Amino acid sequence: MIKALFGQFKRWYAIPYVLMCIFVTLQSASYHLSSNSFSLSWLGVSIAIGPLVVFMAVIYFLPWSGIANYIAVPFVAAFVGTVLAVIEMRPLPTFYSLFLGLGGVLVYIFWYSDLDRRDNPLLKIGSKLPDFTVKSIEDKELQSSAFLGRKTLFIFYRGNWCPVCQSQLQELAEQYQEIQRRGVAVVLISPQSADRSAELARRLDVEMQICVDEGNRAAKRLGIVHHYGVPLGILGYGSDTVLPTALIVDESGSIVYADLTDNFRIIPRVQTLISALDGVW
């Protein structure tokens, strides 16, 4: 019950927080442009919150799989900006810097990004991949056993709404020939609709199998459902999604590699997956 409640808090947090940060950044810029006097506190607001807004913009509008490596930039900026705001101690900008700037960055890094993922005994390396059922974008049912007899990379992604997932999949498409050259099939699975999955297939334009997990049936079977994982305000995806998961399975259906990330910003780069393929075969 407590875990579900915190999951709902996370769902309600993301978009309202980003909108508040954008509003405060614009308010700070307006002060600098309209005031004839210099304010250390309002400068602190710009430094504490501005880099975080840029970081979020890069994630959502220019999906880049390496962005997680630069989370220290908005953190350091938030700390420096808060110190500047506290020196002058004007109430409103100091509040913004402390709670939206430094506090917001800490919440994003240490609470919001954490998927609260427990150890999954179903997806241990060396164990057989549990049977599950998905659908093709043509609405045909596919049993996981249909992928037996070939090395397979399964990517469970949250949906087209998730920029971090989209960055990973775009990189995967760009290096698909390298994976195919190793004799490995790629299967992408998401609980999003067939129409959105078909849109993704057109955008990636490679011969990867893209599947729909209706109602998270396969995710439930594998123990990788993310309850309340879709941020409030993202329409058409429901509230539940899948925990980002990458599995490499051999011809007999045994798991030889598993990435069960506990942080949605940190999912395996394609080069990591290729190295994993080379390491097991």
Short mmCIF file of C-alpha atoms in Angstrom, two decimals:
data_model
loop_
_atom_site.label_atom_id
_atom_site.label_comp_id
_atom_site.label_asym_id
_atom_site.label_seq_id
_atom_site.Cartn_x
_atom_site.Cartn_y
_atom_site.Cartn_z
CA MET A 1 0.00 0.00 0.00
CA ILE A 2 2.79 2.45 0.96
CA LYS A 3 4.75 1.54 -2.18
CA ALA A 4 1.67 2.13 -4.36
CA LEU A 5 1.09 5.51 -2.69
CA PHE A 6 4.68 6.61 -3.35
CA GLY A 7 4.30 5.37 -6.94
CA GLN A 8 1.32 7.68 -7.38
CA PHE A 9 3.27 10.59 -5.88
CA LYS A 10 5.98 9.99 -8.49
CA ARG A 11 3.37 9.95 -11.22
CA TRP A 12 2.03 13.32 -10.07
CA TYR A 13 5.46 14.86 -9.58
CA ALA A 14 7.24 15.08 -12.93
CA ILE A 15 5.26 17.35 -15.25
CA PRO A 16 4.00 19.83 -12.60
CA TYR A 17 7.55 20.17 -11.28
CA VAL A 18 9.00 20.84 -14.74
CA LEU A 19 6.27 23.41 -15.46
CA MET A 20 7.03 25.20 -12.18
CA CYS A 21 10.74 25.25 -13.03
CA ILE A 22 10.01 26.75 -16.46
CA PHE A 23 7.75 29.39 -14.90
CA VAL A 24 10.36 30.36 -12.29
CA THR A 25 13.14 30.46 -14.91
CA LEU A 26 11.04 32.86 -17.00
CA GLN A 27 10.22 34.90 -13.89
CA SER A 28 13.92 35.17 -13.08
CA ALA A 29 14.77 36.19 -16.64
CA SER A 30 12.00 38.81 -16.54
CA TYR A 31 13.45 40.27 -13.34
CA HIS A 32 16.93 40.57 -14.86
CA LEU A 33 15.55 42.26 -17.96
CA SER A 34 13.15 44.67 -16.25
CA SER A 35 15.00 45.65 -13.08
CA ASN A 36 17.65 48.33 -12.93
CA SER A 37 19.20 46.85 -9.79
CA PHE A 38 21.33 43.72 -9.56
CA SER A 39 20.06 40.90 -7.34
CA LEU A 40 22.34 38.10 -6.19
CA SER A 41 19.31 36.06 -5.11
CA TRP A 42 17.62 36.20 -8.52
CA LEU A 43 20.93 35.38 -10.18
CA GLY A 44 21.04 32.38 -7.85
CA VAL A 45 17.59 31.32 -9.05
CA SER A 46 18.73 31.41 -12.68
CA ILE A 47 21.83 29.34 -11.88
CA ALA A 48 19.99 26.90 -9.58
CA ILE A 49 17.05 26.12 -11.87
CA GLY A 50 18.05 27.09 -15.43
CA PRO A 51 20.51 24.20 -16.02
CA LEU A 52 17.91 21.71 -14.77
CA VAL A 53 15.37 23.06 -17.27
CA VAL A 54 17.97 22.70 -20.05
CA PHE A 55 18.75 19.15 -18.87
CA MET A 56 15.04 18.23 -18.99
CA ALA A 57 14.67 19.85 -22.42
CA VAL A 58 17.57 17.79 -23.79
CA ILE A 59 15.96 14.62 -22.41
CA TYR A 60 12.53 15.32 -23.89
CA PHE A 61 13.23 17.18 -27.10
CA LEU A 62 16.69 15.95 -28.12
CA PRO A 63 16.75 12.41 -26.71
CA TRP A 64 20.36 11.51 -26.11
CA SER A 65 21.38 8.29 -24.41
CA GLY A 66 24.48 9.85 -22.84
CA ILE A 67 22.63 12.64 -21.01
CA ALA A 68 22.63 10.71 -17.71
CA ASN A 69 26.40 11.19 -17.54
CA TYR A 70 25.86 14.94 -17.07
CA ILE A 71 23.39 14.93 -14.17
CA ALA A 72 26.20 16.40 -12.02
CA VAL A 73 25.94 19.68 -13.99
CA PRO A 74 22.43 20.66 -12.79
CA PHE A 75 23.32 19.40 -9.28
CA VAL A 76 26.44 21.60 -8.99
CA ALA A 77 24.57 24.53 -10.55
CA ALA A 78 21.71 24.10 -8.06
CA PHE A 79 24.16 24.09 -5.15
CA VAL A 80 26.03 27.19 -6.38
CA GLY A 81 22.80 29.04 -7.17
CA THR A 82 21.34 28.25 -3.75
CA VAL A 83 24.48 29.55 -2.01
CA LEU A 84 24.20 32.82 -3.96
CA ALA A 85 20.51 33.14 -3.11
CA VAL A 86 21.10 32.50 0.60
CA ILE A 87 23.84 35.19 0.76
CA GLU A 88 21.37 37.93 -0.12
CA MET A 89 18.42 36.09 1.45
CA ARG A 90 15.49 37.62 -0.41
CA PRO A 91 12.55 35.41 0.62
CA LEU A 92 11.01 34.44 -2.73
CA PRO A 93 14.15 33.75 -4.81
CA THR A 94 15.77 32.01 -1.84
CA PHE A 95 12.70 29.76 -1.54
CA TYR A 96 12.84 29.01 -5.28
CA SER A 97 16.54 28.15 -5.15
CA LEU A 98 16.28 25.97 -2.06
CA PHE A 99 13.13 24.01 -2.89
CA LEU A 100 12.83 24.00 -6.69
CA GLY A 101 16.55 24.22 -7.37
CA LEU A 102 18.65 22.23 -4.92
CA GLY A 103 15.73 20.34 -3.39
CA GLY A 104 14.23 19.53 -6.78
CA VAL A 105 17.50 18.21 -8.21
CA LEU A 106 18.07 16.01 -5.16
CA VAL A 107 14.52 14.66 -5.37
CA TYR A 108 14.94 13.97 -9.11
CA ILE A 109 18.27 12.17 -8.67
CA PHE A 110 17.66 10.19 -5.50
CA TRP A 111 13.89 9.61 -5.50
CA TYR A 112 12.20 10.16 -8.84
CA SER A 113 14.81 8.40 -10.99
CA ASP A 114 14.86 5.37 -8.68
CA LEU A 115 12.57 2.58 -9.90
CA ASP A 116 12.49 0.84 -6.50
CA ARG A 117 13.20 -2.42 -8.27
CA ARG A 118 13.60 -5.57 -6.22
CA ASP A 119 15.69 -8.62 -7.07
CA ASN A 120 13.90 -10.67 -9.74
CA PRO A 121 14.37 -14.45 -9.35
CA LEU A 122 12.57 -15.07 -12.66
CA LEU A 123 15.27 -13.37 -14.72
CA LYS A 124 18.47 -14.80 -13.30
CA ILE A 125 21.33 -15.49 -15.70
CA GLY A 126 21.35 -19.19 -16.48
CA SER A 127 17.62 -19.67 -15.88
CA LYS A 128 15.05 -20.31 -18.59
CA LEU A 129 13.09 -17.32 -19.81
CA PRO A 130 9.51 -17.78 -18.54
CA ASP A 131 6.87 -18.33 -21.21
CA PHE A 132 4.84 -15.26 -22.10
CA THR A 133 2.50 -14.04 -24.83
CA VAL A 134 2.61 -10.76 -26.78
CA LYS A 135 1.02 -9.50 -29.99
CA SER A 136 2.52 -8.32 -33.23
CA ILE A 137 1.55 -4.89 -34.53
CA GLU A 138 -0.67 -6.82 -36.97
CA ASP A 139 -2.61 -8.13 -33.90
CA LYS A 140 -1.33 -11.71 -34.12
CA GLU A 141 -0.55 -13.52 -30.89
CA LEU A 142 3.08 -14.56 -30.44
CA GLN A 143 4.31 -17.03 -27.86
CA SER A 144 7.81 -16.48 -26.49
CA SER A 145 8.57 -20.03 -27.60
CA ALA A 146 8.38 -18.76 -31.18
CA PHE A 147 11.76 -17.11 -30.62
CA LEU A 148 13.48 -20.34 -29.59
CA GLY A 149 16.20 -21.66 -31.86
CA ARG A 150 17.87 -18.29 -32.32
CA LYS A 151 19.89 -15.94 -30.15
CA THR A 152 17.54 -13.12 -29.19
CA LEU A 153 17.87 -9.70 -27.61
CA PHE A 154 14.65 -8.66 -25.86
CA ILE A 155 14.21 -4.97 -25.06
CA PHE A 156 11.24 -4.09 -22.85
CA TYR A 157 10.72 -0.33 -23.20
CA ARG A 158 8.19 2.02 -21.63
CA GLY A 159 6.72 3.53 -24.78
CA ASN A 160 7.04 6.29 -27.36
CA TRP A 161 6.46 8.84 -24.58
CA CYS A 162 9.73 7.93 -22.85
CA PRO A 163 12.63 9.92 -24.38
CA VAL A 164 15.34 7.84 -22.70
CA CYS A 165 13.85 4.66 -24.20
CA GLN A 166 13.52 6.32 -27.60
CA SER A 167 17.15 7.37 -27.52
CA GLN A 168 18.19 3.78 -26.81
CA LEU A 169 15.98 2.40 -29.60
CA GLN A 170 17.22 4.95 -32.13
CA GLU A 171 20.80 4.02 -31.30
CA LEU A 172 19.82 0.36 -31.59
CA ALA A 173 18.40 0.96 -35.06
CA GLU A 174 21.55 2.79 -36.15
CA GLN A 175 23.72 -0.14 -35.09
CA TYR A 176 21.28 -2.89 -35.98
CA GLN A 177 23.54 -4.30 -38.69
CA GLU A 178 26.24 -4.96 -36.07
CA ILE A 179 23.78 -6.98 -34.00
CA GLN A 180 22.35 -8.77 -37.03
CA ARG A 181 25.88 -9.67 -38.15
CA ARG A 182 26.23 -11.60 -34.91
CA GLY A 183 23.18 -13.70 -35.73
CA VAL A 184 20.99 -12.15 -33.04
CA ALA A 185 17.30 -11.35 -33.44
CA VAL A 186 15.98 -8.18 -31.76
CA VAL A 187 12.52 -8.07 -30.19
CA LEU A 188 11.12 -4.79 -28.81
CA ILE A 189 8.18 -5.09 -26.40
CA SER A 190 6.03 -2.33 -24.89
CA PRO A 191 2.53 -2.06 -23.39
CA GLN A 192 1.70 0.84 -25.72
CA SER A 193 -0.93 0.44 -28.45
CA ALA A 194 -0.35 -1.27 -31.80
CA ASP A 195 -0.77 2.09 -33.58
CA ARG A 196 2.01 3.69 -31.56
CA SER A 197 4.19 0.61 -32.00
CA ALA A 198 3.60 0.76 -35.75
CA GLU A 199 4.60 4.43 -35.69
CA LEU A 200 7.83 3.44 -33.96
CA ALA A 201 8.45 0.71 -36.54
CA ARG A 202 8.12 3.25 -39.37
CA ARG A 203 10.47 5.66 -37.63
CA LEU A 204 13.17 3.08 -36.90
CA ASP A 205 12.82 1.47 -40.33
CA VAL A 206 14.76 -1.71 -39.55
CA GLU A 207 13.75 -5.35 -39.42
CA MET A 208 13.34 -5.66 -35.67
CA GLN A 209 10.29 -7.46 -34.29
CA ILE A 210 8.14 -4.89 -32.49
CA CYS A 211 5.50 -6.36 -30.19
CA VAL A 212 2.61 -5.14 -28.06
CA ASP A 213 2.17 -6.34 -24.49
CA GLU A 214 -1.55 -5.73 -23.98
CA GLY A 215 -2.40 -5.03 -20.37
CA ASN A 216 1.20 -5.73 -19.37
CA ARG A 217 0.45 -9.47 -19.45
CA ALA A 218 4.02 -10.42 -20.36
CA ALA A 219 5.44 -7.88 -17.90
CA LYS A 220 3.34 -9.38 -15.12
CA ARG A 221 4.52 -12.85 -16.09
CA LEU A 222 8.14 -11.70 -15.86
CA GLY A 223 7.70 -9.56 -12.77
CA ILE A 224 8.65 -6.29 -14.48
CA VAL A 225 5.46 -4.21 -14.27
CA HIS A 226 5.98 -0.58 -13.26
CA HIS A 227 2.78 0.49 -11.51
CA TYR A 228 2.00 4.21 -11.97
CA GLY A 229 5.09 4.52 -14.15
CA VAL A 230 3.51 6.82 -16.75
CA PRO A 231 3.69 10.48 -15.62
CA LEU A 232 0.39 12.26 -15.12
CA GLY A 233 -0.40 14.35 -18.20
CA ILE A 234 0.93 11.83 -20.74
CA LEU A 235 -2.32 10.82 -22.42
CA GLY A 236 -3.22 7.59 -24.15
CA TYR A 237 -0.83 5.27 -22.29
CA GLY A 238 -2.71 4.46 -19.09
CA SER A 239 -0.92 4.64 -15.76
CA ASP A 240 1.13 1.42 -15.70
CA THR A 241 4.07 0.56 -17.90
CA VAL A 242 7.06 -1.79 -17.86
CA LEU A 243 10.35 -1.49 -16.02
CA PRO A 244 13.10 -0.97 -18.65
CA THR A 245 14.66 -4.40 -19.14
CA ALA A 246 17.19 -5.89 -21.56
CA LEU A 247 17.59 -9.68 -21.86
CA ILE A 248 19.80 -11.77 -24.10
CA VAL A 249 18.57 -15.33 -24.54
CA ASP A 250 20.35 -18.22 -26.26
CA GLU A 251 18.87 -20.70 -28.73
CA SER A 252 17.52 -22.93 -25.96
CA GLY A 253 15.76 -20.08 -24.15
CA SER A 254 18.30 -19.64 -21.35
CA ILE A 255 19.08 -16.11 -20.16
CA VAL A 256 22.74 -15.27 -20.74
CA TYR A 257 22.58 -11.53 -20.00
CA ALA A 258 20.12 -9.38 -18.05
CA ASP A 259 20.09 -5.63 -17.41
CA LEU A 260 17.45 -4.87 -14.79
CA THR A 261 18.23 -1.21 -14.26
CA ASP A 262 17.02 0.47 -11.10
CA ASN A 263 17.25 3.95 -12.66
CA PHE A 264 15.24 4.91 -15.74
CA ARG A 265 17.96 7.34 -16.84
CA ILE A 266 20.59 4.61 -16.88
CA ILE A 267 19.77 1.96 -19.44
CA PRO A 268 22.41 0.03 -21.40
CA ARG A 269 23.97 1.74 -24.39
CA VAL A 270 23.94 -0.33 -27.54
CA GLN A 271 27.71 -0.74 -27.44
CA THR A 272 27.28 -2.29 -23.99
CA LEU A 273 24.79 -4.77 -25.45
CA ILE A 274 27.11 -5.58 -28.35
CA SER A 275 29.97 -6.14 -25.92
CA ALA A 276 27.69 -8.42 -23.91
CA LEU A 277 26.91 -10.42 -27.06
CA ASP A 278 30.59 -10.78 -27.82
CA GLY A 279 31.25 -11.77 -24.22
CA VAL A 280 28.81 -14.68 -24.14
CA TRP A 281 29.35 -15.97 -27.69
#
